PDB file of N, CA and C in Angstrom:
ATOM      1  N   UNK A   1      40.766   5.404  -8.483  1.00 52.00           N
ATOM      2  CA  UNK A   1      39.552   5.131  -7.737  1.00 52.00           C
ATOM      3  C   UNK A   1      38.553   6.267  -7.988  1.00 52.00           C
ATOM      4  N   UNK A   2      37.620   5.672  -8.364  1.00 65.00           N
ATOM      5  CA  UNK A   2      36.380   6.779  -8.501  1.00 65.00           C
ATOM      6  C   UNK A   2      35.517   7.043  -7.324  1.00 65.00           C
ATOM      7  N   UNK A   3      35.314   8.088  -7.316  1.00 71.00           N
ATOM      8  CA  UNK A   3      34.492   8.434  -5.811  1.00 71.00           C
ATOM      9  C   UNK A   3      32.731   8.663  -5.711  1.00 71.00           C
ATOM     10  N   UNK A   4      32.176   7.707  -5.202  1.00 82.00           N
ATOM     11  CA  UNK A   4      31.006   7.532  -5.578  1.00 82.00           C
ATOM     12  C   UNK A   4      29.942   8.990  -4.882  1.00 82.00           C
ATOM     13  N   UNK A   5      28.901   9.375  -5.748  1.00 92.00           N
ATOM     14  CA  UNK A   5      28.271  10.423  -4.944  1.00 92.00           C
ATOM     15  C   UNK A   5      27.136  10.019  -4.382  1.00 92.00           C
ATOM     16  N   UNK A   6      26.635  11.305  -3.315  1.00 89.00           N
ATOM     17  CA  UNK A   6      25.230  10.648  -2.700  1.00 89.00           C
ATOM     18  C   UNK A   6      24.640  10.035  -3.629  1.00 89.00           C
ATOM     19  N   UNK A   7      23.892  10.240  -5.023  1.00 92.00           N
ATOM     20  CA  UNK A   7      22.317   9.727  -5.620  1.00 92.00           C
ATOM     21  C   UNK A   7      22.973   8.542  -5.857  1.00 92.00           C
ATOM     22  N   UNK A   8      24.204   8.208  -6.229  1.00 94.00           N
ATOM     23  CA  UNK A   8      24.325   6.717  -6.372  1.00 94.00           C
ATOM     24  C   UNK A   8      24.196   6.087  -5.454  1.00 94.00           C
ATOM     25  N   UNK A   9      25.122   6.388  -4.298  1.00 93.00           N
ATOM     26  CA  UNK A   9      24.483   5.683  -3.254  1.00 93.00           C
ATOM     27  C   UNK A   9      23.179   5.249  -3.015  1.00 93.00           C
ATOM     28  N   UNK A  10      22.236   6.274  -2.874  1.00 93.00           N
ATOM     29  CA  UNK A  10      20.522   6.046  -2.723  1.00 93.00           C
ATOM     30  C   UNK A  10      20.293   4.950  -4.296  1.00 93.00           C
ATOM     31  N   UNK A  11      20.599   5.979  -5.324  1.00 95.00           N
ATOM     32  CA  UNK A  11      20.182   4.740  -6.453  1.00 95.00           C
ATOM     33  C   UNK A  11      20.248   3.208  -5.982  1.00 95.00           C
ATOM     34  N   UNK A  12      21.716   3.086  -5.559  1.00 95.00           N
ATOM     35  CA  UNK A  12      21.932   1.945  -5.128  1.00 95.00           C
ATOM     36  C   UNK A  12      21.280   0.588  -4.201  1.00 95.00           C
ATOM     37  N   UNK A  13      20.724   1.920  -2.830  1.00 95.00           N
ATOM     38  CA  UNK A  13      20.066   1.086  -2.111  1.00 95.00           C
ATOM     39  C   UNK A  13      18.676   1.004  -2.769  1.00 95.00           C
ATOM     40  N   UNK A  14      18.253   1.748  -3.756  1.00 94.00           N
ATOM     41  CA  UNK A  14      16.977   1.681  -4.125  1.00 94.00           C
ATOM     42  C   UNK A  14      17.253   0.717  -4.980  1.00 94.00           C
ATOM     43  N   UNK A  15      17.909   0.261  -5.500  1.00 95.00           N
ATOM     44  CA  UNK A  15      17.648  -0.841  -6.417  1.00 95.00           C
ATOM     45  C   UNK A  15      17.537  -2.157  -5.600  1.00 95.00           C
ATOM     46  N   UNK A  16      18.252  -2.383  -4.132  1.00 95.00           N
ATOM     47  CA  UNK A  16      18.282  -3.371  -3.381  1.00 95.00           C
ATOM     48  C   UNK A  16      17.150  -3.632  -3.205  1.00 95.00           C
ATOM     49  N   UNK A  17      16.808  -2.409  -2.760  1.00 95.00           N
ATOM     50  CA  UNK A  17      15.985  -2.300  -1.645  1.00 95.00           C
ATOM     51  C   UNK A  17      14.382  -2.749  -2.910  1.00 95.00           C
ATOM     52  N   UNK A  18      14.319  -2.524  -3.716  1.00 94.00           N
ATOM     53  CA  UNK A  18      13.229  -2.735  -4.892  1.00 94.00           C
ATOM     54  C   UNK A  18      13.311  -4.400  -5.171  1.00 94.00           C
ATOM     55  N   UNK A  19      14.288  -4.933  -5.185  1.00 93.00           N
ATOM     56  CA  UNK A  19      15.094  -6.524  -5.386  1.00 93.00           C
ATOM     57  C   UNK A  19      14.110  -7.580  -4.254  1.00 93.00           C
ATOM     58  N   UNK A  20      14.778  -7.128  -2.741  1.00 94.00           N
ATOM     59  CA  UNK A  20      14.339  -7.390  -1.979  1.00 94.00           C
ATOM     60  C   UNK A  20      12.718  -7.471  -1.986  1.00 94.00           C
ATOM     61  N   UNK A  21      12.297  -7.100  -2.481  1.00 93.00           N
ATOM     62  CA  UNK A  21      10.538  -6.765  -2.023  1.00 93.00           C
ATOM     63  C   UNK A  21      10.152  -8.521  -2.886  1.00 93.00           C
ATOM     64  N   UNK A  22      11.232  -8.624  -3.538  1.00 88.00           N
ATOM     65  CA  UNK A  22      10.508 -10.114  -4.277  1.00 88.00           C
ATOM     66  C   UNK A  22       9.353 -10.174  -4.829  1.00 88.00           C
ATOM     67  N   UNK A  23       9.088  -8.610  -6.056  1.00 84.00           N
ATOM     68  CA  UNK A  23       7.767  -8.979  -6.846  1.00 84.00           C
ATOM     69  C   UNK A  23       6.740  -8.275  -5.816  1.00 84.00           C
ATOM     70  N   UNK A  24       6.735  -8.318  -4.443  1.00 91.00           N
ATOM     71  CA  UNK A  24       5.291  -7.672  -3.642  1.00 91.00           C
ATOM     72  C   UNK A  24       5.441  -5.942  -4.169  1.00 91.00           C
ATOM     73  N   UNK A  25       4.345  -5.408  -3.467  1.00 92.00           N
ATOM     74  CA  UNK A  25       4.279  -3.928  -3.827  1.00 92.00           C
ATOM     75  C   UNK A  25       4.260  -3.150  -2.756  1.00 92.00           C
ATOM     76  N   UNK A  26       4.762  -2.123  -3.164  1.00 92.00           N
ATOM     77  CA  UNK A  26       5.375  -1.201  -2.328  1.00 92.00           C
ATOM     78  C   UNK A  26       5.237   0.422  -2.308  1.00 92.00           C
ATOM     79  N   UNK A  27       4.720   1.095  -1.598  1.00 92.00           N
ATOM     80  CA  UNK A  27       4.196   2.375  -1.314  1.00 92.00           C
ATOM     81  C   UNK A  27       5.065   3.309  -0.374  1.00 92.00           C
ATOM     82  N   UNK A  28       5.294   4.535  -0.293  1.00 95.00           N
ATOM     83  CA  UNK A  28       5.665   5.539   0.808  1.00 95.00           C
ATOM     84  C   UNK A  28       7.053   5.512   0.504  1.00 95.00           C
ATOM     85  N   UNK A  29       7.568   5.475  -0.588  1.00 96.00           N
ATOM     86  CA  UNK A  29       8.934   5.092  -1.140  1.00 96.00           C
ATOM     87  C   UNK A  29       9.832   6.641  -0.232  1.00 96.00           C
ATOM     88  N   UNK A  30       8.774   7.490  -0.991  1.00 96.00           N
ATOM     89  CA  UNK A  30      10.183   9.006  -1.197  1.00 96.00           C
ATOM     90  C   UNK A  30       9.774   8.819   0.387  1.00 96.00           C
ATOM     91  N   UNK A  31       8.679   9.005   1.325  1.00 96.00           N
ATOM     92  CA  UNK A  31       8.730   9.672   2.253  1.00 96.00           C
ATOM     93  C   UNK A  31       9.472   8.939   3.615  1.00 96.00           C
ATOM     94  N   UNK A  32       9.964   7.268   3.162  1.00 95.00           N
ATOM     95  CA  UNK A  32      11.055   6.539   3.299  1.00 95.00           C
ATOM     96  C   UNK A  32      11.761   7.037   3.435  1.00 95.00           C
ATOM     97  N   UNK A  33      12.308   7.369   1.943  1.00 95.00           N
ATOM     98  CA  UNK A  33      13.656   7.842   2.012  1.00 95.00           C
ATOM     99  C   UNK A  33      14.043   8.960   2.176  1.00 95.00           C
ATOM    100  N   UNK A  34      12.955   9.606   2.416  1.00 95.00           N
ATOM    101  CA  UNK A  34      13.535  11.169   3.287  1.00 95.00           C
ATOM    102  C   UNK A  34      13.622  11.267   4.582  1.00 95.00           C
ATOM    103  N   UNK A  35      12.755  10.184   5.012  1.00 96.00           N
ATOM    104  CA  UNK A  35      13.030  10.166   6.991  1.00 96.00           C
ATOM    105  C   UNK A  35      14.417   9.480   7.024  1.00 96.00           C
ATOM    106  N   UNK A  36      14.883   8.244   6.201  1.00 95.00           N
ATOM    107  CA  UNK A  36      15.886   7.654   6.681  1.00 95.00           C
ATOM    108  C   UNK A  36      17.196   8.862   6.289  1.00 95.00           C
ATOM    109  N   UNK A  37      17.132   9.490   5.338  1.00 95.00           N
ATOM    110  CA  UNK A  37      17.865  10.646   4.583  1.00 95.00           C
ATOM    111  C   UNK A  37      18.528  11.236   5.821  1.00 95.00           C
ATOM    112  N   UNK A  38      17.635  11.850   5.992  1.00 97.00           N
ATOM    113  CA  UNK A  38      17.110  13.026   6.980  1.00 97.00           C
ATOM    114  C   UNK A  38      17.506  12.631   8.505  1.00 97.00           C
ATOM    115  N   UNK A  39      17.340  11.436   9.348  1.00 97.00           N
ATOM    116  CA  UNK A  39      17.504  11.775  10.591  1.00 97.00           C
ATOM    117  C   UNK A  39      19.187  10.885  10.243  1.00 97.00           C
ATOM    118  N   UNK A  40      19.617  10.263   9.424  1.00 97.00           N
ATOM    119  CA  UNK A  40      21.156  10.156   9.061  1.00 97.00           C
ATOM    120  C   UNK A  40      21.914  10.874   9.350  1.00 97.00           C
ATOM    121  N   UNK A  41      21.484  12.233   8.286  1.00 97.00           N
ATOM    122  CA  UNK A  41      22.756  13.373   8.176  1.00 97.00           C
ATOM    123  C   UNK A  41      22.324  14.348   9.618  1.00 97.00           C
ATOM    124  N   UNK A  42      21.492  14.286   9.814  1.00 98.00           N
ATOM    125  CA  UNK A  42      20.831  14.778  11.531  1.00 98.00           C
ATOM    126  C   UNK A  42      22.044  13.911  12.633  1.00 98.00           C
ATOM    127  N   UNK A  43      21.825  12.810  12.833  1.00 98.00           N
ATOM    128  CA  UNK A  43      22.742  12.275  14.011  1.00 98.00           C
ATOM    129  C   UNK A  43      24.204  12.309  13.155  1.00 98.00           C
ATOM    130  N   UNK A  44      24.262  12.431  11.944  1.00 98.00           N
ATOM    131  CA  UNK A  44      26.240  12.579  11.910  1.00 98.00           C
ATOM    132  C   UNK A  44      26.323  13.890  12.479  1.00 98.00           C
ATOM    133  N   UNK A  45      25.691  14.711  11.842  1.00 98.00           N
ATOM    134  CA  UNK A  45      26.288  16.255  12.092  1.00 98.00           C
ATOM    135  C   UNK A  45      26.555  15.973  13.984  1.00 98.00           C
ATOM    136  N   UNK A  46      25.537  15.855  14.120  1.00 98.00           N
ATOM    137  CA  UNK A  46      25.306  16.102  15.906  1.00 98.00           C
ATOM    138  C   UNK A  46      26.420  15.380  16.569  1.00 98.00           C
ATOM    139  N   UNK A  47      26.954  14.028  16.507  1.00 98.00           N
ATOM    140  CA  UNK A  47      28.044  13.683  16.466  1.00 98.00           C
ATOM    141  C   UNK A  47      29.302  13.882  16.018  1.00 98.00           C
ATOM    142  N   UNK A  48      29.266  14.365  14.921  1.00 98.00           N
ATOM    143  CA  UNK A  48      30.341  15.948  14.665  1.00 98.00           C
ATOM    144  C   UNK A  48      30.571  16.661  15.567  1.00 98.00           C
ATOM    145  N   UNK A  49      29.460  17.256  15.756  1.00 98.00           N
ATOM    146  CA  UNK A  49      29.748  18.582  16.935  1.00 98.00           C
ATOM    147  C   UNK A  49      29.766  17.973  18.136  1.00 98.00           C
ATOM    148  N   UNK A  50      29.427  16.881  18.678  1.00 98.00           N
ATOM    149  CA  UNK A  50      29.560  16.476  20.473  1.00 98.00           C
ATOM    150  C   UNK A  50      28.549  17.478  20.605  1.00 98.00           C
ATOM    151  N   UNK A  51      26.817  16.659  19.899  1.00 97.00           N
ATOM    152  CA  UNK A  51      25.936  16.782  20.047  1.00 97.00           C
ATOM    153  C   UNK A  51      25.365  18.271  20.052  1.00 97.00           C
ATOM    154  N   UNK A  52      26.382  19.176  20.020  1.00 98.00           N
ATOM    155  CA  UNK A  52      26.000  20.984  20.177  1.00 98.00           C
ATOM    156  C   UNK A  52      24.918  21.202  19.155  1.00 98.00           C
ATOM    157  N   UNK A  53      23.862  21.687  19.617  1.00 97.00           N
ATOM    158  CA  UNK A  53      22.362  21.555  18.698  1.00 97.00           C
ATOM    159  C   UNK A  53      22.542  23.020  18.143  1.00 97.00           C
ATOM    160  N   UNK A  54      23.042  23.839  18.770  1.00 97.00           N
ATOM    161  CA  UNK A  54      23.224  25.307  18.096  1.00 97.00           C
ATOM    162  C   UNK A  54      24.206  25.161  16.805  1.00 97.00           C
ATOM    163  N   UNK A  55      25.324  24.172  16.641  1.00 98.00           N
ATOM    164  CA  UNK A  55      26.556  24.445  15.875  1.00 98.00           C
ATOM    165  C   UNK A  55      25.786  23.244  14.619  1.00 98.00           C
ATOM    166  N   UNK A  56      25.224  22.858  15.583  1.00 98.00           N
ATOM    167  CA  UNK A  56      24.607  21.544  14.677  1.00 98.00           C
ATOM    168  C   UNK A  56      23.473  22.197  13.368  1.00 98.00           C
ATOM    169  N   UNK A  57      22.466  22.503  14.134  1.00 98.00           N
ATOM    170  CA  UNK A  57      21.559  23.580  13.734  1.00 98.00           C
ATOM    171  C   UNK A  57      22.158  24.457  12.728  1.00 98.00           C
ATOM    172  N   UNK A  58      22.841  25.324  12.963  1.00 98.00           N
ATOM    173  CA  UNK A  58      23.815  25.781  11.581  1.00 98.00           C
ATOM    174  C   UNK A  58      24.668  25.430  10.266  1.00 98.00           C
ATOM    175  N   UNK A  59      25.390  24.414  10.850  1.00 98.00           N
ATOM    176  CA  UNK A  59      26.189  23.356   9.676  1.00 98.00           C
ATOM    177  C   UNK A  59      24.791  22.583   8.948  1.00 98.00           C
ATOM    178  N   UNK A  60      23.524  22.479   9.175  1.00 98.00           N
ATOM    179  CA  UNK A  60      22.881  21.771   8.475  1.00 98.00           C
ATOM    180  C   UNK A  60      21.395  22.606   8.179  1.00 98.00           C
ATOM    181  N   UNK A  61      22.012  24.147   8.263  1.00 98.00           N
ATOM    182  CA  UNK A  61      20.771  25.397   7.926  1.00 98.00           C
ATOM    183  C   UNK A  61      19.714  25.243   8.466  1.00 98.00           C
ATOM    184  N   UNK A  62      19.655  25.281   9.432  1.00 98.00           N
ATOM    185  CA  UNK A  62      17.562  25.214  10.190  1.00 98.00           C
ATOM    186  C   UNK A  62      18.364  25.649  11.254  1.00 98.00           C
ATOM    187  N   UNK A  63      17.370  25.999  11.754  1.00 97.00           N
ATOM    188  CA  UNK A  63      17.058  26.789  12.913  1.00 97.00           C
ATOM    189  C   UNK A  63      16.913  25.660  14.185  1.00 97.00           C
ATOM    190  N   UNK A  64      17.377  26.337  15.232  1.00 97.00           N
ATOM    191  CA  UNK A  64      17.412  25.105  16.647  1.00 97.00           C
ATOM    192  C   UNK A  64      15.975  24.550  17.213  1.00 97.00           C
ATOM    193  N   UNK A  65      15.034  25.412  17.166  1.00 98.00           N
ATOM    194  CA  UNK A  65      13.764  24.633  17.509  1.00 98.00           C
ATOM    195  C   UNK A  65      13.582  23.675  16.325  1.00 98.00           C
ATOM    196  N   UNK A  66      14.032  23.892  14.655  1.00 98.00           N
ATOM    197  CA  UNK A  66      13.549  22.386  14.059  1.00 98.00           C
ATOM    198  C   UNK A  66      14.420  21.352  13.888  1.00 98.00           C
ATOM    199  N   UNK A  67      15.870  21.635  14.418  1.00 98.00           N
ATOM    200  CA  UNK A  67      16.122  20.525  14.898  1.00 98.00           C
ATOM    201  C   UNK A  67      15.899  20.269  16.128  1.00 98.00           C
ATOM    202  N   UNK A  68      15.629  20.444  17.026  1.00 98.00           N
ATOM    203  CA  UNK A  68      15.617  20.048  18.143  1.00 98.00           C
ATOM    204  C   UNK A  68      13.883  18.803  17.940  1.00 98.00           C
ATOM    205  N   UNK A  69      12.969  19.892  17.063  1.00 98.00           N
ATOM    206  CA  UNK A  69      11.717  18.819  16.740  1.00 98.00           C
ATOM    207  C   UNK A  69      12.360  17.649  15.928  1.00 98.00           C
ATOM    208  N   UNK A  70      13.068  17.587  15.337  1.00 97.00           N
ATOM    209  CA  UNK A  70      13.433  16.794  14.379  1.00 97.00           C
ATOM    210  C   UNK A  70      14.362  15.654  15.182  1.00 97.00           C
ATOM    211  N   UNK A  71      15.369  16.178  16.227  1.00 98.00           N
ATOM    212  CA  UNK A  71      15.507  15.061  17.029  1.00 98.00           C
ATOM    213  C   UNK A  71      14.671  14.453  18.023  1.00 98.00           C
ATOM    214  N   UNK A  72      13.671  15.037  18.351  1.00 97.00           N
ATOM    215  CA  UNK A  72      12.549  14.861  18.957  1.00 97.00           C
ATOM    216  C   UNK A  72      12.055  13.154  18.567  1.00 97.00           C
ATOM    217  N   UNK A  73      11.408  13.666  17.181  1.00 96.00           N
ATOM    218  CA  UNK A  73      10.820  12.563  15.861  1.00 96.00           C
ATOM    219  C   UNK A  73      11.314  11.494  15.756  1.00 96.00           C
ATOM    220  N   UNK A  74      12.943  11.610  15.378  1.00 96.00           N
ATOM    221  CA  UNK A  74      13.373  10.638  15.277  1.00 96.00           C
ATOM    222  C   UNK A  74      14.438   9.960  16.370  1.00 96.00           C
ATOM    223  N   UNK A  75      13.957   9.945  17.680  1.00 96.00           N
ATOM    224  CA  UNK A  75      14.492   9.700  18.548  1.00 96.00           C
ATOM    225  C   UNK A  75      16.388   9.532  18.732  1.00 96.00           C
ATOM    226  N   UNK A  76      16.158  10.959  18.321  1.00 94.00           N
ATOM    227  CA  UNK A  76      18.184  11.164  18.397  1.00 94.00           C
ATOM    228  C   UNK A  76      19.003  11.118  19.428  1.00 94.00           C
TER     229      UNK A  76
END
């Protein structure tokens, strides 16, 4: 069994996700896929830790006020 990595994954949904549009056009791609990216690995970690924003904040390098804005944003 081969073990698939993140960019395939994303490749992956980006190809769906490009499929899906059926020919229409489509804008705000990356900044898409950096919010959906982004508040993802945000609520696993935090659910990892039983929500601890300090332990959280560390395992994912930033500092506690930007996650704490960042769960703010994306209503975590």
């Amino acid at each position: 069994m081969t073990q698939r990595g993140l960019q395939d994954c994303i490749k992956d949904s980006l190809e769906k996700y490009f499929l899906d549009l059926n020919g229409e056009t489509s804008n705000g791609v990356f900044k898409m896929v950096t919010q959906q990216t982004e508040s993802a690995t945000i609520k696993f970690v935090l659910d990892k830790v039983n929500q601890n924003q300090s332990e959280a904040a560390r395992i994912l390098g930033i500092n506690r006020a930007t996650l704490k804005k960042k769960v703010s944003l994306y209503s975590l």
